Coordinates of C-alpha atoms in Angstrom, one line a residue:
X1 CA 101.0 110.5 112.6
X2 CA 99.6 107.8 114.8
X3 CA 99.7 110.0 117.8
X4 CA 97.3 112.5 116.3
X5 CA 94.8 109.8 115.6
X6 CA 95.1 108.5 119.2
X7 CA 94.5 112.0 120.5
X8 CA 91.3 112.4 118.5
X9 CA 90.1 108.9 119.4
X10 CA 90.1 109.8 123.1
X11 CA 87.6 112.6 122.7
X12 CA 84.1 111.8 124.0
X13 CA 82.7 114.9 122.4
X14 CA 80.9 112.9 119.7
X15 CA 78.0 113.0 122.1
X16 CA 77.2 116.6 121.2
X17 CA 77.3 116.1 117.4
X18 CA 75.3 112.9 117.1
X19 CA 72.1 114.8 116.3
X20 CA 73.8 117.4 114.1
X21 CA 76.0 115.2 111.9
X22 CA 73.3 113.3 110.1
X23 CA 74.7 114.2 106.7
X24 CA 74.8 111.8 103.7
X25 CA 77.8 111.8 101.4
X26 CA 78.5 110.2 98.1
X27 CA 82.3 109.9 98.2
X28 CA 84.2 109.1 95.1
X29 CA 82.6 110.2 91.8
X30 CA 82.0 113.8 92.7
X31 CA 85.6 114.4 93.7
X32 CA 86.7 114.1 90.1
X33 CA 83.6 115.2 88.3
X34 CA 83.5 118.8 89.6
X35 CA 80.1 118.2 91.2
X36 CA 79.4 118.5 94.9
X37 CA 76.5 117.7 97.2
X38 CA 75.5 121.4 97.0
X39 CA 76.0 122.0 93.3
X40 CA 79.0 122.8 91.1
X41 CA 82.1 124.7 92.2
X42 CA 84.7 124.0 94.9
X43 CA 82.4 123.4 97.9
X44 CA 82.5 119.8 98.9
X45 CA 80.1 120.1 101.9
X46 CA 78.5 122.7 104.1
X47 CA 78.1 122.8 107.9
X48 CA 75.5 125.4 108.6
X49 CA 76.7 128.4 106.6
X50 CA 80.4 127.3 106.6
X51 CA 81.7 125.7 103.5
X52 CA 84.4 123.0 103.2
X53 CA 86.5 123.7 100.2
X54 CA 87.7 120.8 98.0
X55 CA 91.3 122.1 98.1
X56 CA 91.3 122.1 101.9
X57 CA 89.8 118.6 101.9
X58 CA 92.4 117.4 99.5
X59 CA 95.2 118.8 101.6
X60 CA 93.9 117.1 104.7
X61 CA 93.3 113.9 102.8
X62 CA 97.0 113.8 101.6
X63 CA 98.2 114.5 105.2
X64 CA 96.2 111.6 106.6
X65 CA 97.1 109.3 103.7
X66 CA 100.8 110.1 104.2
X67 CA 100.5 109.2 107.9
X68 CA 99.0 105.8 107.0
X69 CA 101.8 105.2 104.4
X70 CA 104.5 106.0 107.0
X71 CA 102.9 103.3 109.2
X72 CA 102.9 100.9 106.2
X73 CA 99.1 100.6 106.6
X74 CA 96.8 100.2 103.6
X75 CA 93.6 102.2 103.7
X76 CA 90.9 102.1 101.1
X77 CA 90.9 105.6 99.4
X78 CA 87.1 105.9 99.4
X79 CA 86.9 104.9 103.0
X80 CA 89.7 107.4 103.9
X81 CA 88.0 110.2 102.0
X82 CA 84.8 109.6 103.9
X83 CA 86.7 109.4 107.2
X84 CA 88.5 112.7 106.5
X85 CA 85.3 114.5 105.4
X86 CA 83.4 113.3 108.5
X87 CA 86.3 114.4 110.7
X88 CA 86.3 117.9 109.1
X89 CA 82.5 118.2 109.6
X90 CA 82.8 117.1 113.3
X91 CA 85.6 119.7 113.9
X92 CA 83.5 122.5 112.5
X93 CA 80.5 121.5 114.6
X94 CA 82.6 121.4 117.8
X95 CA 84.5 124.6 117.0
X96 CA 81.3 126.4 116.5
X97 CA 80.3 125.5 120.0
X98 CA 83.7 126.5 121.3
X99 CA 83.6 129.8 119.5
X100 CA 80.0 130.6 120.8
X101 CA 81.1 129.9 124.4
X102 CA 84.3 132.0 124.0
X103 CA 86.6 129.1 125.1
X104 CA 90.3 129.9 124.6
X105 CA 93.7 128.3 125.5
X106 CA 96.4 130.6 126.8
X107 CA 100.1 130.4 125.8
X108 CA 100.9 129.4 129.3
X109 CA 98.4 126.5 129.3
X110 CA 99.7 125.3 126.0
X111 CA 103.3 125.4 127.1
X112 CA 102.5 123.5 130.3
X113 CA 100.7 120.8 128.4
X114 CA 103.5 120.4 125.8
X115 CA 106.7 121.1 127.8
X116 CA 105.8 121.4 131.5
X117 CA 107.1 119.0 134.2
X118 CA 103.7 117.3 134.0
X119 CA 103.3 117.3 130.2
X120 CA 100.2 115.8 128.7
X121 CA 100.5 112.1 128.1
X122 CA 99.8 112.6 124.4
X123 CA 102.9 114.7 124.2
X124 CA 105.0 112.1 125.9
X125 CA 103.7 109.5 123.6
X126 CA 104.2 111.7 120.5
X127 CA 107.9 112.3 121.5
X128 CA 108.5 108.6 122.1
X129 CA 107.0 107.6 118.8
X130 CA 109.4 110.1 117.2
X131 CA 112.3 108.4 118.9
X132 CA 112.9 110.9 121.7
X133 CA 112.9 110.4 125.5
X134 CA 110.8 113.5 126.3
X135 CA 108.9 116.4 124.6
X136 CA 111.7 118.7 125.8
X137 CA 114.3 116.8 123.9
X138 CA 112.1 116.7 120.7
X139 CA 111.6 120.4 120.9
X140 CA 115.3 121.0 121.4
X141 CA 116.2 118.9 118.4
X142 CA 113.5 120.6 116.3
X143 CA 114.5 124.2 117.0
X144 CA 118.2 123.8 117.9
X145 CA 119.2 121.3 115.1
X146 CA 122.9 122.3 114.9
X147 CA 123.4 121.1 118.4
X148 CA 122.6 117.6 117.3
X149 CA 124.1 117.8 113.8
X150 CA 120.6 117.4 112.3
X151 CA 120.4 118.4 108.6
X152 CA 118.4 121.5 107.8
X153 CA 115.8 119.6 105.7
X154 CA 115.2 117.1 108.5
X155 CA 114.9 119.8 111.1
X156 CA 112.3 121.6 109.0
X157 CA 110.3 118.4 108.9
X158 CA 110.5 117.9 112.6
X159 CA 109.5 121.5 113.2
X160 CA 106.5 121.1 110.9
X161 CA 105.4 118.0 112.9
X162 CA 105.9 119.9 116.2
X163 CA 103.8 122.9 115.0
X164 CA 101.1 120.6 113.8
X165 CA 101.1 118.8 117.1
X166 CA 100.9 122.2 118.9
X167 CA 97.8 123.0 116.9
X168 CA 96.3 119.6 117.7
X169 CA 97.1 120.1 121.4
X170 CA 95.5 123.5 121.5
X171 CA 92.3 122.1 119.9
X172 CA 92.3 119.2 122.3
X173 CA 92.6 121.5 125.3
X174 CA 89.7 123.6 124.0
X175 CA 87.6 120.4 123.6
X176 CA 88.5 119.3 127.2
X177 CA 87.2 122.6 128.5
X178 CA 84.0 122.2 126.5
X179 CA 83.6 118.7 127.8
X180 CA 84.1 119.9 131.4
X181 CA 81.5 122.6 130.9
X182 CA 79.1 120.0 129.5
X183 CA 79.7 117.6 132.4
X184 CA 79.4 120.4 134.9
X185 CA 76.0 121.5 133.5
X186 CA 74.5 118.1 134.4
X187 CA 73.4 118.4 138.1
X188 CA 70.8 116.7 140.2
X189 CA 68.0 118.8 141.6
X190 CA 65.8 118.0 144.7
X191 CA 63.3 116.1 142.6
X192 CA 66.1 113.9 141.1
X193 CA 67.5 113.2 144.6
X194 CA 64.1 112.3 146.0
X195 CA 63.3 110.0 143.1
X196 CA 66.6 108.3 143.5
X197 CA 66.0 107.9 147.2
X198 CA 62.5 106.6 146.8
X199 CA 63.5 104.0 144.1
X200 CA 66.1 102.5 146.5
X201 CA 64.2 102.9 149.8
X202 CA 62.2 99.7 149.6
X203 CA 63.0 96.1 148.5
X204 CA 60.5 93.6 147.0
X205 CA 61.0 89.8 147.1
X206 CA 59.2 88.0 144.2
X207 CA 58.9 84.4 143.0
X208 CA 58.4 83.8 139.3
X209 CA 58.2 81.0 136.8
X210 CA 59.2 81.1 133.2
X211 CA 59.2 78.9 130.0
X212 CA 61.5 79.5 127.0
X213 CA 59.8 80.2 123.7
X214 CA 62.2 77.6 122.2
X215 CA 60.6 74.9 124.4
X216 CA 57.1 75.5 123.1
X217 CA 56.0 73.0 120.4
X218 CA 55.7 74.7 117.0
X219 CA 52.7 72.6 115.9
X220 CA 50.6 73.8 118.9
X221 CA 51.2 77.5 118.2
X222 CA 51.0 77.9 114.5
X223 CA 52.1 81.3 113.1
X224 CA 50.1 82.3 110.0
X225 CA 51.1 84.6 107.1
X226 CA 48.5 87.0 108.4
X227 CA 50.2 87.0 111.9
X228 CA 53.6 87.8 110.3
X229 CA 52.1 90.6 108.1
X230 CA 50.3 92.2 111.1
X231 CA 53.4 92.1 113.2
X232 CA 55.5 93.5 110.3
X233 CA 53.0 96.4 109.8
X234 CA 53.1 97.2 113.5
X235 CA 56.9 97.3 113.8
X236 CA 58.1 98.3 110.3
X237 CA 58.6 101.9 111.2
X238 CA 61.2 100.8 113.8
X239 CA 63.3 99.5 110.9
X240 CA 62.8 102.2 108.4
X241 CA 65.6 102.6 105.9
X242 CA 66.4 106.2 105.0
X243 CA 68.7 105.5 102.1
X244 CA 68.2 103.0 99.3
X245 CA 69.9 99.8 100.4
X246 CA 70.9 96.9 98.2
X247 CA 71.4 93.4 99.4
X248 CA 74.1 91.5 97.5
X249 CA 76.3 88.5 97.8
X250 CA 79.8 88.2 96.4
X251 CA 82.8 86.0 95.9
X252 CA 86.3 87.5 96.3
X253 CA 89.2 85.4 95.0
X254 CA 92.7 86.3 96.2
X255 CA 95.1 86.8 93.3
X256 CA 98.0 85.1 95.1
X257 CA 101.0 83.1 94.0
X258 CA 100.4 79.5 93.3
X259 CA 102.6 76.7 94.8
X260 CA 104.4 76.6 91.5
X261 CA 105.2 80.3 91.7
X262 CA 106.5 79.8 95.2
X263 CA 108.6 76.8 94.2
X264 CA 110.1 78.8 91.3
X265 CA 110.8 81.7 93.8
X266 CA 112.5 79.2 96.1
X267 CA 114.8 78.1 93.3
X268 CA 115.8 81.7 92.7
X269 CA 116.4 82.3 96.4
X270 CA 118.6 79.2 96.7
X271 CA 120.7 80.4 93.7
X272 CA 120.9 83.8 95.2
X273 CA 122.2 82.4 98.5
X274 CA 124.9 80.6 96.7
X275 CA 125.9 83.7 94.8
X276 CA 125.9 85.8 98.0
X277 CA 128.1 83.2 99.7
X278 CA 130.7 83.4 96.9
X279 CA 130.9 87.2 96.6
X280 CA 131.8 90.0 99.0
X281 CA 129.1 91.8 100.9
X282 CA 126.0 91.9 98.7
X283 CA 127.8 92.5 95.4
X284 CA 125.9 89.5 93.9
X285 CA 122.6 91.4 93.8
X286 CA 123.7 95.0 93.5
X287 CA 121.5 96.9 91.0
X288 CA 118.9 94.0 90.9
X289 CA 115.5 95.6 91.5
X290 CA 114.0 92.2 92.3
X291 CA 115.6 92.2 95.7
X292 CA 115.3 94.6 98.6
X293 CA 118.5 95.1 100.6
X294 CA 118.9 96.5 104.1
X295 CA 122.4 96.7 105.6
X296 CA 122.9 97.2 109.4
X297 CA 125.5 97.3 112.1
X298 CA 124.3 96.5 115.6
X299 CA 125.1 94.9 118.9
X300 CA 123.2 91.7 119.7
X301 CA 121.2 93.4 122.4
X302 CA 119.6 95.8 119.9
X303 CA 118.5 93.1 117.4
X304 CA 114.8 92.4 118.3
X305 CA 114.2 89.5 115.8
X306 CA 115.3 86.4 117.8
X307 CA 116.0 84.3 114.6
X308 CA 118.2 87.1 113.2
X309 CA 119.9 87.6 116.5
X310 CA 120.7 83.9 116.8
X311 CA 122.1 83.8 113.3
X312 CA 124.5 86.8 113.5
X313 CA 125.8 85.7 116.9
X314 CA 126.6 82.1 115.8
X315 CA 127.5 82.5 112.1
X316 CA 130.9 83.0 110.6
X317 CA 131.6 86.1 108.4
X318 CA 130.3 85.3 104.9
X319 CA 127.6 82.9 106.0
X320 CA 124.2 83.2 104.3
X321 CA 120.9 81.8 105.4
X322 CA 117.3 81.9 104.3
X323 CA 115.7 83.4 107.4
X324 CA 112.0 83.2 106.8
X325 CA 109.1 83.0 104.3
X326 CA 106.2 85.1 105.4
X327 CA 103.3 86.6 103.3
X328 CA 104.9 85.4 100.1
X329 CA 108.2 87.1 100.9
X330 CA 111.6 85.3 101.4
X331 CA 114.1 86.9 103.7
X332 CA 117.8 86.1 103.4
X333 CA 120.4 87.2 105.9
X334 CA 124.2 87.5 105.4
X335 CA 126.8 88.1 108.1
X336 CA 129.3 90.4 106.5
X337 CA 131.6 90.8 109.4
X338 CA 131.9 91.6 113.1
X339 CA 134.2 93.6 115.4
X340 CA 134.6 94.3 119.1
X341 CA 134.0 98.0 119.7
X342 CA 132.2 100.6 121.8
X343 CA 128.6 100.8 120.8
X344 CA 127.4 103.8 122.8
X345 CA 128.8 106.8 124.8
X346 CA 127.3 109.4 127.2
X347 CA 128.0 113.0 126.2
X348 CA 127.3 116.6 127.1
X349 CA 126.6 118.8 124.0
X350 CA 126.6 122.6 123.6
X351 CA 125.6 124.3 120.4
X352 CA 127.5 127.5 119.8
X353 CA 126.8 130.3 117.3
X354 CA 129.4 133.0 116.9
X355 CA 133.0 133.9 115.9
X356 CA 135.9 131.6 116.4
X357 CA 137.5 133.7 119.2
X358 CA 134.3 133.6 121.3
X359 CA 133.9 129.8 120.7
X360 CA 137.5 129.1 121.8
X361 CA 137.1 131.3 124.8
X362 CA 134.0 129.3 125.9
X363 CA 135.9 126.0 125.3
X364 CA 138.8 127.2 127.5
X365 CA 136.3 128.2 130.2
X366 CA 134.6 124.8 130.2
X367 CA 137.9 123.0 130.5
X368 CA 138.9 125.3 133.3
X369 CA 135.9 124.3 135.4
X370 CA 132.9 126.4 134.1
X371 CA 129.7 124.5 135.1
X372 CA 127.6 123.2 132.2
X373 CA 124.5 125.1 133.4
X374 CA 126.5 128.3 133.6
X375 CA 127.9 127.8 130.1
X376 CA 124.4 127.7 128.7
X377 CA 124.0 131.3 129.9
X378 CA 127.0 132.5 128.0
X379 CA 126.5 134.8 124.9
X380 CA 126.5 132.8 121.6
X381 CA 125.3 129.5 123.2
X382 CA 122.2 128.4 121.3
X383 CA 121.4 125.5 123.6
X384 CA 122.7 122.4 125.1
X385 CA 121.9 119.1 126.8
X386 CA 123.8 117.0 129.3
X387 CA 123.9 113.3 129.9
X388 CA 122.9 112.1 126.4
X389 CA 123.5 108.5 125.4
X390 CA 124.6 108.3 121.8
X391 CA 124.6 105.0 119.9
X392 CA 127.6 104.5 117.6
X393 CA 127.1 101.0 116.3
X394 CA 125.4 102.1 113.1
X395 CA 127.1 105.4 112.8
X396 CA 129.4 105.7 109.7
X397 CA 133.1 105.6 110.3
X398 CA 134.4 109.2 110.0
X399 CA 136.5 111.8 111.7
X400 CA 133.8 112.8 114.2
X401 CA 133.2 109.2 115.3
X402 CA 136.9 108.6 115.8
X403 CA 137.2 111.8 117.9
X404 CA 134.3 110.7 120.1
X405 CA 135.8 107.2 120.6
X406 CA 139.3 108.5 121.4
X407 CA 138.2 111.5 123.4
X408 CA 139.5 112.1 126.9
X409 CA 137.7 113.9 129.8
X410 CA 137.9 117.5 128.3
X411 CA 135.5 119.3 126.1
X412 CA 136.5 119.6 122.5
X413 CA 135.0 121.0 119.2
X414 CA 133.5 118.0 117.5
X415 CA 132.7 119.9 114.3
X416 CA 132.2 123.5 113.1
X417 CA 130.8 125.2 110.0
X418 CA 130.9 128.9 109.6
X419 CA 129.7 130.4 112.8
X420 CA 128.1 127.2 114.1
X421 CA 129.9 124.7 116.2
X422 CA 129.3 121.7 118.6
X423 CA 131.3 121.5 121.8
X424 CA 131.2 118.1 123.3
X425 CA 132.5 116.2 126.3
X426 CA 132.4 112.4 126.5
X427 CA 131.4 111.4 130.1
X428 CA 131.2 107.7 129.8
X429 CA 132.0 105.0 127.3
X430 CA 130.3 101.6 127.5
X431 CA 132.6 98.6 127.5
X432 CA 133.3 97.2 124.0
X433 CA 130.9 94.6 122.7
X434 CA 130.6 92.6 119.5
X435 CA 129.2 94.8 116.7
X436 CA 127.7 92.7 113.8
X437 CA 127.7 94.0 110.2
X438 CA 124.9 92.1 108.4
X439 CA 122.5 92.5 105.5
X440 CA 118.9 91.3 105.1
X441 CA 117.8 90.6 101.6
X442 CA 114.1 90.2 100.7
X443 CA 112.4 88.7 97.6
X444 CA 108.7 89.0 97.1
X445 CA 106.9 86.2 95.1
X446 CA 104.2 87.5 92.8
X447 CA 101.5 85.5 90.9
X448 CA 102.6 84.6 87.4
X449 CA 100.5 85.3 84.3
X450 CA 99.7 81.6 84.1
X451 CA 98.4 81.7 87.7
X452 CA 96.2 84.7 87.1
X453 CA 94.8 83.3 83.9
X454 CA 93.9 80.0 85.7
X455 CA 92.2 81.9 88.6
X456 CA 90.2 83.8 85.9
X457 CA 89.3 80.7 84.0
X458 CA 88.2 78.7 87.1
X459 CA 86.0 81.6 88.2
X460 CA 84.5 82.0 84.7
X461 CA 83.7 78.3 84.5
X462 CA 82.0 78.3 87.8
X463 CA 79.9 81.4 87.0
X464 CA 78.9 80.0 83.6
X465 CA 76.4 77.8 85.5
X466 CA 75.0 80.7 87.6
X467 CA 72.1 82.3 85.7
X468 CA 70.6 84.6 88.4
X469 CA 71.4 86.0 91.8
X470 CA 69.2 83.4 93.5
X471 CA 71.1 80.6 91.9
X472 CA 74.4 81.8 93.5
X473 CA 74.1 80.0 96.8
X474 CA 76.4 79.3 99.7
X475 CA 76.3 75.5 99.0
X476 CA 77.0 75.9 95.4
X477 CA 80.0 78.3 96.1
X478 CA 81.5 76.0 98.7
X479 CA 81.3 72.9 96.4
X480 CA 83.6 74.8 94.0
X481 CA 85.9 76.0 96.8
X482 CA 84.7 79.6 97.0
X483 CA 83.3 81.5 99.9
X484 CA 80.0 83.5 99.3
X485 CA 79.9 86.7 101.5
X486 CA 76.9 89.0 102.1
X487 CA 77.0 92.8 101.7
X488 CA 74.5 95.6 102.3
X489 CA 75.3 98.4 100.0
X490 CA 74.2 102.1 99.8
X491 CA 75.5 105.0 97.7
X492 CA 77.6 105.9 100.7
X493 CA 79.4 102.6 100.9
X494 CA 83.1 102.9 100.3
X495 CA 83.7 99.2 99.8
X496 CA 81.9 95.9 99.2
X497 CA 81.6 94.2 102.6
X498 CA 85.0 94.5 104.3
X499 CA 87.0 94.2 101.1
X500 CA 89.0 97.4 100.5
X501 CA 89.5 99.1 97.1
X502 CA 86.2 97.9 95.8
X503 CA 84.4 101.2 95.0
X504 CA 84.0 99.9 91.4
X505 CA 82.0 96.9 92.7
X506 CA 79.8 99.2 94.8
X507 CA 79.1 101.3 91.7
X508 CA 78.1 98.1 89.8
X509 CA 75.7 97.1 92.6
X510 CA 74.1 100.6 92.6
X511 CA 73.7 100.6 88.8
X512 CA 72.5 97.0 88.5
X513 CA 69.0 95.6 88.4
X514 CA 67.6 93.1 90.9
X515 CA 68.7 89.5 90.2
X516 CA 71.7 90.5 88.0
X517 CA 75.1 88.9 88.1
X518 CA 78.2 91.0 87.6
X519 CA 81.1 90.2 85.2
X520 CA 84.4 89.4 86.8
X521 CA 85.7 92.6 88.4
X522 CA 89.0 93.4 90.0
X523 CA 89.7 95.5 93.1
X524 CA 91.7 98.7 92.9
X525 CA 94.9 97.0 93.9
X526 CA 94.6 94.1 91.5
X527 CA 94.7 91.8 94.5
X528 CA 91.3 90.1 94.1
X529 CA 88.8 88.9 91.4
X530 CA 85.3 89.6 92.4
X531 CA 81.8 88.6 91.2
X532 CA 78.7 90.1 92.7
X533 CA 75.0 89.1 92.7
X534 CA 72.3 91.7 93.5
X535 CA 69.5 90.0 95.4
X536 CA 67.2 92.8 96.7
X537 CA 66.7 96.5 96.4
X538 CA 65.3 98.0 99.6

């Protein structure tokens, strides 16, 4: 999850591992070949005497990759592999220091950080990103799911996320203790204090004159080849390259829809709008995999898109409109209907586990004046929460919803199954508002075969006149409508320049000879056509 990455990014403990983490990795090929940096087997890397097993690495990689997917964020697999491995190495280096110092986190410290009145900001952020008001509420939903009518499989997922966050919080607290120890160990002695005092005890006033090098005439101060060579030999160790580095230039052509493809897509969208207008709901495109459909019910105040909000509040039921065209994707909206109804209520909820007689006895006591806080202490009560606002606009119409909308001031049993039951009282109902039932329909335009063939043909024709790396120049590329980009490549590079999914292009560069030109390559997502020129091997 994003929260976990934010927690890690706040750590300044990288200072203690800068010197120790100078390890070089060749990510990619050895993950599938059965080879590692330290020979064959399942060890992917070693930190001191501790091994990082490939199965452990793959598990962590899948976890992080899933987090990016949940955020709809694309991440180059090779770059992500390198990130995960570096992260695992850093953890082991820091944990070794923590273990040697005997740093621990007590259960009380962990509870205060996660659930205390002054819970750690990371926990508050984590809960809010999960859609809850506080860590307490998230914990209650995770471990008392019946109280909130949360299905068992969803509850297990939330519990797993909570336990993972608990582990991350414990590690962060240990790191904070280590950081505090490190900071506390840096103190000024008497010599430091005297030196600081002496350096600030007197002030000097000076007058100086200067002339910029750029203002000096070049013809009066000629720089010879010998001067350059002598200066290079004097300074070259400052720029020593530890790994073989290859200087390349490349052209990356986006495989994108042509204007003809977009025009063709617009014709289909216009036809679809007509069909949607003439049929109920979204029947016109049911089962058509070319379209994505998202149906919602919401009050105007909860619709964040201003264009969408304006349409649903001014359109008549059955109206259809093309809302936007962004990133080669058309978005259509249809107002299916609207009604005036209560969109949210405030409730008290008690989760009860026990036999029917005990449940009914508790219900009678509550309606006879038993305080909510006292009810939580009764046998069989698994938990409860008061003063919860519950949105009903998007809730399906069913018996439970009807009972909530028609409830009076007494507690009642909202639902029960076996020995589990929810006892609810409706405290407040918001005034009815217009609830809009609408659907957004998306259609993505992809490049046609003809478009892709033309992009290939144009690039092939341009490259036919390029015979060597030196002949592929910026001017020549610009004259043909292409952009030539530089790249410094090593065996550890996960991508070419800043173009993701280009490990295959990196491999070509590392295998090529100086001056060679690559054939037309594709990135791993089939989004780009790429040609590379290898200029130098350093």
